Amino acid sequence: MHIERLKQELEELKQEKTDLEILLETNNEHLDVVELELHREISDRLKAEVALQEVNRRLQNLSCVDSLTQIANRRQFDQAIAQEWWRMAREKQPLTLIFCDVDYFKTYNDHYGHQAGDHCLKQVAQIISATLERPGDLVARYGGEEFAVILPNTEAEGAIKVAQKIQMQLRNSQLVHAGSVISDYVTMSLGIASTIPTSDSEPVALMAKADKALYQPKTKDAIALFLQTLPTNLTP
């Protein structure tokens, strides 16, 4: 009887062992499925985060780029000039600003239409952008037909050379302007202002100075000289 009981217990133990092996194998398979699902979920989440970062980057670019000319917009200009102001103040280096305004642009629009006017602004933006060679320089559409160029680490003399280059490239492009009273082609007025920023001042004074230089009255003699040689309204 004792032997029979031991045999029975042995069979029961074998069955328990078999049951445990089956359970363990089933659990392992279940764990593999769970692990695979977790990997997939993590991968999908990472892809979603990358996609979200790309969308945010695009939105950030859109918020800082002028939709027409594809250069920096006024918001980006305001951020950039504030950044450069404090950086130049810290480094005690000059910061120069050039305002550029397309002459008689209203009559251009009236004569050729707004679609042609938009195309003209795109070309002007490309011309200005092409003259800037340093990574830190920035051209922005300031508003309407007006553009702004920020030149860090640049004194007025250097800015005048940049302005002359802009005018030369614009003159060489020969964008016809039948509505202008000073030329047969598109021209621009430019105003230059330069200063060494300080920590207790603001860039608004520099902007006001460049704006004043931009809109200084031009005499007929000055306009003639402007067309023949260099723009006389470049006032450091």
PDB file of C-alpha atoms in Angstrom, residues 45-221:
ATOM      1  CA  ARG A  45       4.922  57.391 -29.358  1.00  0.00           C
ATOM      2  CA  LEU A  46       8.452  58.321 -30.435  1.00  0.00           C
ATOM      3  CA  LYS A  47       7.269  58.738 -34.035  1.00  0.00           C
ATOM      4  CA  ALA A  48       4.409  60.932 -32.830  1.00  0.00           C
ATOM      5  CA  GLU A  49       6.813  63.070 -30.783  1.00  0.00           C
ATOM      6  CA  VAL A  50       9.144  63.486 -33.786  1.00  0.00           C
ATOM      7  CA  ALA A  51       6.179  64.420 -35.986  1.00  0.00           C
ATOM      8  CA  LEU A  52       4.977  66.904 -33.353  1.00  0.00           C
ATOM      9  CA  GLN A  53       8.433  68.473 -33.130  1.00  0.00           C
ATOM     10  CA  GLU A  54       8.510  68.832 -36.924  1.00  0.00           C
ATOM     11  CA  VAL A  55       5.056  70.478 -36.899  1.00  0.00           C
ATOM     12  CA  ASN A  56       6.164  72.838 -34.126  1.00  0.00           C
ATOM     13  CA  ARG A  57       9.316  73.675 -36.089  1.00  0.00           C
ATOM     14  CA  ARG A  58       7.283  74.449 -39.180  1.00  0.00           C
ATOM     15  CA  LEU A  59       4.839  76.550 -37.185  1.00  0.00           C
ATOM     16  CA  GLN A  60       7.757  78.415 -35.628  1.00  0.00           C
ATOM     17  CA  ASN A  61       9.198  79.060 -39.079  1.00  0.00           C
ATOM     18  CA  LEU A  62       5.843  80.214 -40.383  1.00  0.00           C
ATOM     19  CA  SER A  63       5.486  82.600 -37.460  1.00  0.00           C
ATOM     20  CA  CYS A  64       8.878  84.166 -38.257  1.00  0.00           C
ATOM     21  CA  VAL A  65       8.802  84.185 -42.082  1.00  0.00           C
ATOM     22  CA  ASP A  66       6.989  86.648 -44.319  1.00  0.00           C
ATOM     23  CA  SER A  67       4.524  84.622 -46.387  1.00  0.00           C
ATOM     24  CA  LEU A  68       5.068  86.695 -49.551  1.00  0.00           C
ATOM     25  CA  THR A  69       8.821  87.253 -49.720  1.00  0.00           C
ATOM     26  CA  GLN A  70       9.944  84.226 -47.644  1.00  0.00           C
ATOM     27  CA  ILE A  71      12.392  86.340 -45.648  1.00  0.00           C
ATOM     28  CA  ALA A  72      12.111  87.238 -41.966  1.00  0.00           C
ATOM     29  CA  ASN A  73       8.915  89.045 -40.988  1.00  0.00           C
ATOM     30  CA  ARG A  74       8.416  91.961 -38.592  1.00  0.00           C
ATOM     31  CA  ARG A  75       8.087  89.637 -35.602  1.00  0.00           C
ATOM     32  CA  GLN A  76      11.421  87.998 -36.371  1.00  0.00           C
ATOM     33  CA  PHE A  77      12.981  91.429 -36.930  1.00  0.00           C
ATOM     34  CA  ASP A  78      11.841  92.635 -33.503  1.00  0.00           C
ATOM     35  CA  GLN A  79      13.238  89.512 -31.841  1.00  0.00           C
ATOM     36  CA  ALA A  80      16.511  89.663 -33.766  1.00  0.00           C
ATOM     37  CA  ILE A  81      17.255  93.335 -33.164  1.00  0.00           C
ATOM     38  CA  ALA A  82      16.541  92.918 -29.432  1.00  0.00           C
ATOM     39  CA  GLN A  83      18.904  89.931 -29.281  1.00  0.00           C
ATOM     40  CA  GLU A  84      21.650  91.662 -31.230  1.00  0.00           C
ATOM     41  CA  TRP A  85      21.219  94.843 -29.196  1.00  0.00           C
ATOM     42  CA  TRP A  86      21.997  93.059 -25.935  1.00  0.00           C
ATOM     43  CA  ARG A  87      24.746  90.971 -27.506  1.00  0.00           C
ATOM     44  CA  MET A  88      26.498  94.041 -28.959  1.00  0.00           C
ATOM     45  CA  ALA A  89      26.040  95.864 -25.657  1.00  0.00           C
ATOM     46  CA  ARG A  90      27.748  92.997 -23.864  1.00  0.00           C
ATOM     47  CA  GLU A  91      30.565  92.841 -26.432  1.00  0.00           C
ATOM     48  CA  LYS A  92      30.751  96.657 -26.817  1.00  0.00           C
ATOM     49  CA  GLN A  93      30.535  96.324 -30.614  1.00  0.00           C
ATOM     50  CA  PRO A  94      28.623  98.465 -33.145  1.00  0.00           C
ATOM     51  CA  LEU A  95      25.170  97.559 -34.402  1.00  0.00           C
ATOM     52  CA  THR A  96      23.988  99.077 -37.678  1.00  0.00           C
ATOM     53  CA  LEU A  97      20.521  99.175 -39.199  1.00  0.00           C
ATOM     54  CA  ILE A  98      19.542  99.883 -42.808  1.00  0.00           C
ATOM     55  CA  PHE A  99      15.960 100.726 -43.718  1.00  0.00           C
ATOM     56  CA  CYS A 100      15.097 100.217 -47.414  1.00  0.00           C
ATOM     57  CA  ASP A 101      11.931 101.589 -49.000  1.00  0.00           C
ATOM     58  CA  VAL A 102      10.847 100.963 -52.614  1.00  0.00           C
ATOM     59  CA  ASP A 103      10.303 104.376 -54.215  1.00  0.00           C
ATOM     60  CA  TYR A 104       6.834 105.169 -55.573  1.00  0.00           C
ATOM     61  CA  PHE A 105       5.562 101.684 -54.933  1.00  0.00           C
ATOM     62  CA  LYS A 106       1.925 102.789 -54.834  1.00  0.00           C
ATOM     63  CA  THR A 107       2.191 104.052 -58.394  1.00  0.00           C
ATOM     64  CA  TYR A 108       3.863 100.742 -59.320  1.00  0.00           C
ATOM     65  CA  ASN A 109       0.836  98.871 -57.984  1.00  0.00           C
ATOM     66  CA  ASP A 110      -1.550 101.293 -59.657  1.00  0.00           C
ATOM     67  CA  HIS A 111       0.200 100.905 -63.007  1.00  0.00           C
ATOM     68  CA  TYR A 112       0.956  97.162 -63.072  1.00  0.00           C
ATOM     69  CA  GLY A 113      -1.500  95.704 -60.558  1.00  0.00           C
ATOM     70  CA  HIS A 114      -1.071  94.109 -57.151  1.00  0.00           C
ATOM     71  CA  GLN A 115       0.073  90.745 -58.489  1.00  0.00           C
ATOM     72  CA  ALA A 116       2.966  92.401 -60.308  1.00  0.00           C
ATOM     73  CA  GLY A 117       3.615  94.466 -57.176  1.00  0.00           C
ATOM     74  CA  ASP A 118       3.919  91.299 -55.103  1.00  0.00           C
ATOM     75  CA  HIS A 119       6.349  89.864 -57.652  1.00  0.00           C
ATOM     76  CA  CYS A 120       8.401  93.064 -57.483  1.00  0.00           C
ATOM     77  CA  LEU A 121       8.635  92.814 -53.686  1.00  0.00           C
ATOM     78  CA  LYS A 122       9.780  89.192 -53.960  1.00  0.00           C
ATOM     79  CA  GLN A 123      12.544  90.215 -56.364  1.00  0.00           C
ATOM     80  CA  VAL A 124      13.638  93.104 -54.156  1.00  0.00           C
ATOM     81  CA  ALA A 125      13.755  90.781 -51.140  1.00  0.00           C
ATOM     82  CA  GLN A 126      15.933  88.325 -53.087  1.00  0.00           C
ATOM     83  CA  ILE A 127      18.264  91.123 -54.199  1.00  0.00           C
ATOM     84  CA  ILE A 128      18.770  92.372 -50.648  1.00  0.00           C
ATOM     85  CA  SER A 129      19.220  88.846 -49.280  1.00  0.00           C
ATOM     86  CA  ALA A 130      21.838  88.047 -51.929  1.00  0.00           C
ATOM     87  CA  THR A 131      24.019  90.971 -50.810  1.00  0.00           C
ATOM     88  CA  LEU A 132      24.339  89.712 -47.227  1.00  0.00           C
ATOM     89  CA  GLU A 133      27.300  87.382 -46.833  1.00  0.00           C
ATOM     90  CA  ARG A 134      27.649  86.912 -43.064  1.00  0.00           C
ATOM     91  CA  PRO A 135      25.444  84.407 -41.184  1.00  0.00           C
ATOM     92  CA  GLY A 136      24.632  86.969 -38.476  1.00  0.00           C
ATOM     93  CA  ASP A 137      23.224  89.564 -40.896  1.00  0.00           C
ATOM     94  CA  LEU A 138      19.455  89.596 -41.307  1.00  0.00           C
ATOM     95  CA  VAL A 139      17.029  91.067 -43.832  1.00  0.00           C
ATOM     96  CA  ALA A 140      13.363  91.343 -42.911  1.00  0.00           C
ATOM     97  CA  ARG A 141      10.225  92.681 -44.480  1.00  0.00           C
ATOM     98  CA  TYR A 142       9.522  95.552 -42.126  1.00  0.00           C
ATOM     99  CA  GLY A 143       6.110  96.353 -43.566  1.00  0.00           C
ATOM    100  CA  GLY A 144       4.519  96.948 -46.957  1.00  0.00           C
ATOM    101  CA  GLU A 145       7.290  97.899 -49.383  1.00  0.00           C
ATOM    102  CA  GLU A 146       9.810  98.574 -46.612  1.00  0.00           C
ATOM    103  CA  PHE A 147      12.671  96.256 -45.649  1.00  0.00           C
ATOM    104  CA  ALA A 148      15.162  96.302 -42.790  1.00  0.00           C
ATOM    105  CA  VAL A 149      18.729  94.983 -42.651  1.00  0.00           C
ATOM    106  CA  ILE A 150      20.411  94.247 -39.316  1.00  0.00           C
ATOM    107  CA  LEU A 151      24.211  94.285 -39.395  1.00  0.00           C
ATOM    108  CA  PRO A 152      25.893  93.257 -36.110  1.00  0.00           C
ATOM    109  CA  ASN A 153      29.577  94.102 -35.617  1.00  0.00           C
ATOM    110  CA  THR A 154      29.324  96.646 -38.432  1.00  0.00           C
ATOM    111  CA  GLU A 155      30.097 100.360 -38.360  1.00  0.00           C
ATOM    112  CA  ALA A 156      28.369 102.914 -40.601  1.00  0.00           C
ATOM    113  CA  GLU A 157      31.153 102.774 -43.199  1.00  0.00           C
ATOM    114  CA  GLY A 158      30.670  99.047 -43.625  1.00  0.00           C
ATOM    115  CA  ALA A 159      26.909  99.486 -43.842  1.00  0.00           C
ATOM    116  CA  ILE A 160      27.319 102.090 -46.596  1.00  0.00           C
ATOM    117  CA  LYS A 161      29.234  99.496 -48.637  1.00  0.00           C
ATOM    118  CA  VAL A 162      26.394  97.021 -48.110  1.00  0.00           C
ATOM    119  CA  ALA A 163      23.863  99.688 -49.120  1.00  0.00           C
ATOM    120  CA  GLN A 164      25.847 100.530 -52.229  1.00  0.00           C
ATOM    121  CA  LYS A 165      25.940  96.859 -53.156  1.00  0.00           C
ATOM    122  CA  ILE A 166      22.170  96.608 -52.701  1.00  0.00           C
ATOM    123  CA  GLN A 167      21.617  99.630 -54.921  1.00  0.00           C
ATOM    124  CA  MET A 168      23.992  98.307 -57.566  1.00  0.00           C
ATOM    125  CA  GLN A 169      22.278  94.905 -57.653  1.00  0.00           C
ATOM    126  CA  LEU A 170      18.868  96.575 -57.848  1.00  0.00           C
ATOM    127  CA  ARG A 171      20.046  98.854 -60.635  1.00  0.00           C
ATOM    128  CA  ASN A 172      21.486  95.895 -62.557  1.00  0.00           C
ATOM    129  CA  SER A 173      18.209  93.992 -62.264  1.00  0.00           C
ATOM    130  CA  GLN A 174      16.444  96.766 -64.247  1.00  0.00           C
ATOM    131  CA  LEU A 175      12.958  96.187 -62.878  1.00  0.00           C
ATOM    132  CA  VAL A 176      10.880  98.477 -65.083  1.00  0.00           C
ATOM    133  CA  HIS A 177       8.853 101.119 -63.221  1.00  0.00           C
ATOM    134  CA  ALA A 178       6.820 103.292 -65.576  1.00  0.00           C
ATOM    135  CA  GLY A 179       5.120 105.045 -62.649  1.00  0.00           C
ATOM    136  CA  SER A 180       8.322 106.383 -61.084  1.00  0.00           C
ATOM    137  CA  VAL A 181       9.135 110.075 -61.433  1.00  0.00           C
ATOM    138  CA  ILE A 182      12.865 109.623 -60.831  1.00  0.00           C
ATOM    139  CA  SER A 183      13.787 106.616 -62.986  1.00  0.00           C
ATOM    140  CA  ASP A 184      12.511 104.184 -65.590  1.00  0.00           C
ATOM    141  CA  TYR A 185      13.357 101.379 -63.183  1.00  0.00           C
ATOM    142  CA  VAL A 186      12.588 100.404 -59.591  1.00  0.00           C
ATOM    143  CA  THR A 187      14.750 102.307 -57.094  1.00  0.00           C
ATOM    144  CA  MET A 188      14.967 102.313 -53.309  1.00  0.00           C
ATOM    145  CA  SER A 189      15.610 104.915 -50.662  1.00  0.00           C
ATOM    146  CA  LEU A 190      17.894 103.778 -47.848  1.00  0.00           C
ATOM    147  CA  GLY A 191      18.509 105.106 -44.369  1.00  0.00           C
ATOM    148  CA  ILE A 192      21.457 104.024 -42.232  1.00  0.00           C
ATOM    149  CA  ALA A 193      21.905 104.335 -38.483  1.00  0.00           C
ATOM    150  CA  SER A 194      24.740 102.950 -36.391  1.00  0.00           C
ATOM    151  CA  THR A 195      25.541 102.892 -32.685  1.00  0.00           C
ATOM    152  CA  ILE A 196      27.297 100.931 -29.961  1.00  0.00           C
ATOM    153  CA  PRO A 197      24.417  99.687 -27.765  1.00  0.00           C
ATOM    154  CA  THR A 198      24.448 100.003 -24.004  1.00  0.00           C
ATOM    155  CA  SER A 199      22.649  97.887 -21.436  1.00  0.00           C
ATOM    156  CA  ASP A 200      20.569 100.836 -20.236  1.00  0.00           C
ATOM    157  CA  SER A 201      19.239 101.777 -23.707  1.00  0.00           C
ATOM    158  CA  GLU A 202      16.791 100.321 -26.228  1.00  0.00           C
ATOM    159  CA  PRO A 203      16.988  99.664 -30.009  1.00  0.00           C
ATOM    160  CA  VAL A 204      14.007 101.970 -30.638  1.00  0.00           C
ATOM    161  CA  ALA A 205      16.363 104.983 -30.826  1.00  0.00           C
ATOM    162  CA  LEU A 206      18.438 103.275 -33.523  1.00  0.00           C
ATOM    163  CA  MET A 207      15.279 102.462 -35.469  1.00  0.00           C
ATOM    164  CA  ALA A 208      14.074 106.049 -35.215  1.00  0.00           C
ATOM    165  CA  LYS A 209      17.414 107.344 -36.479  1.00  0.00           C
ATOM    166  CA  ALA A 210      17.391 104.969 -39.472  1.00  0.00           C
ATOM    167  CA  ASP A 211      13.790 105.905 -40.221  1.00  0.00           C
ATOM    168  CA  LYS A 212      14.644 109.613 -40.134  1.00  0.00           C
ATOM    169  CA  ALA A 213      17.585 109.051 -42.489  1.00  0.00           C
ATOM    170  CA  LEU A 214      15.336 107.073 -44.812  1.00  0.00           C
ATOM    171  CA  TYR A 215      12.772 109.820 -45.243  1.00  0.00           C
ATOM    172  CA  GLN A 216      15.044 112.838 -45.510  1.00  0.00           C
ATOM    173  CA  PRO A 217      13.840 115.025 -48.424  1.00  0.00           C
ATOM    174  CA  LYS A 218      15.690 114.495 -51.692  1.00  0.00           C
ATOM    175  CA  THR A 219      16.382 117.387 -54.007  1.00  0.00           C
ATOM    176  CA  LYS A 220      16.385 116.988 -57.792  1.00  0.00           C
ATOM    177  CA  ASP A 221      20.162 117.377 -57.840  1.00  0.00           C
TER     178      ASP A 221
END
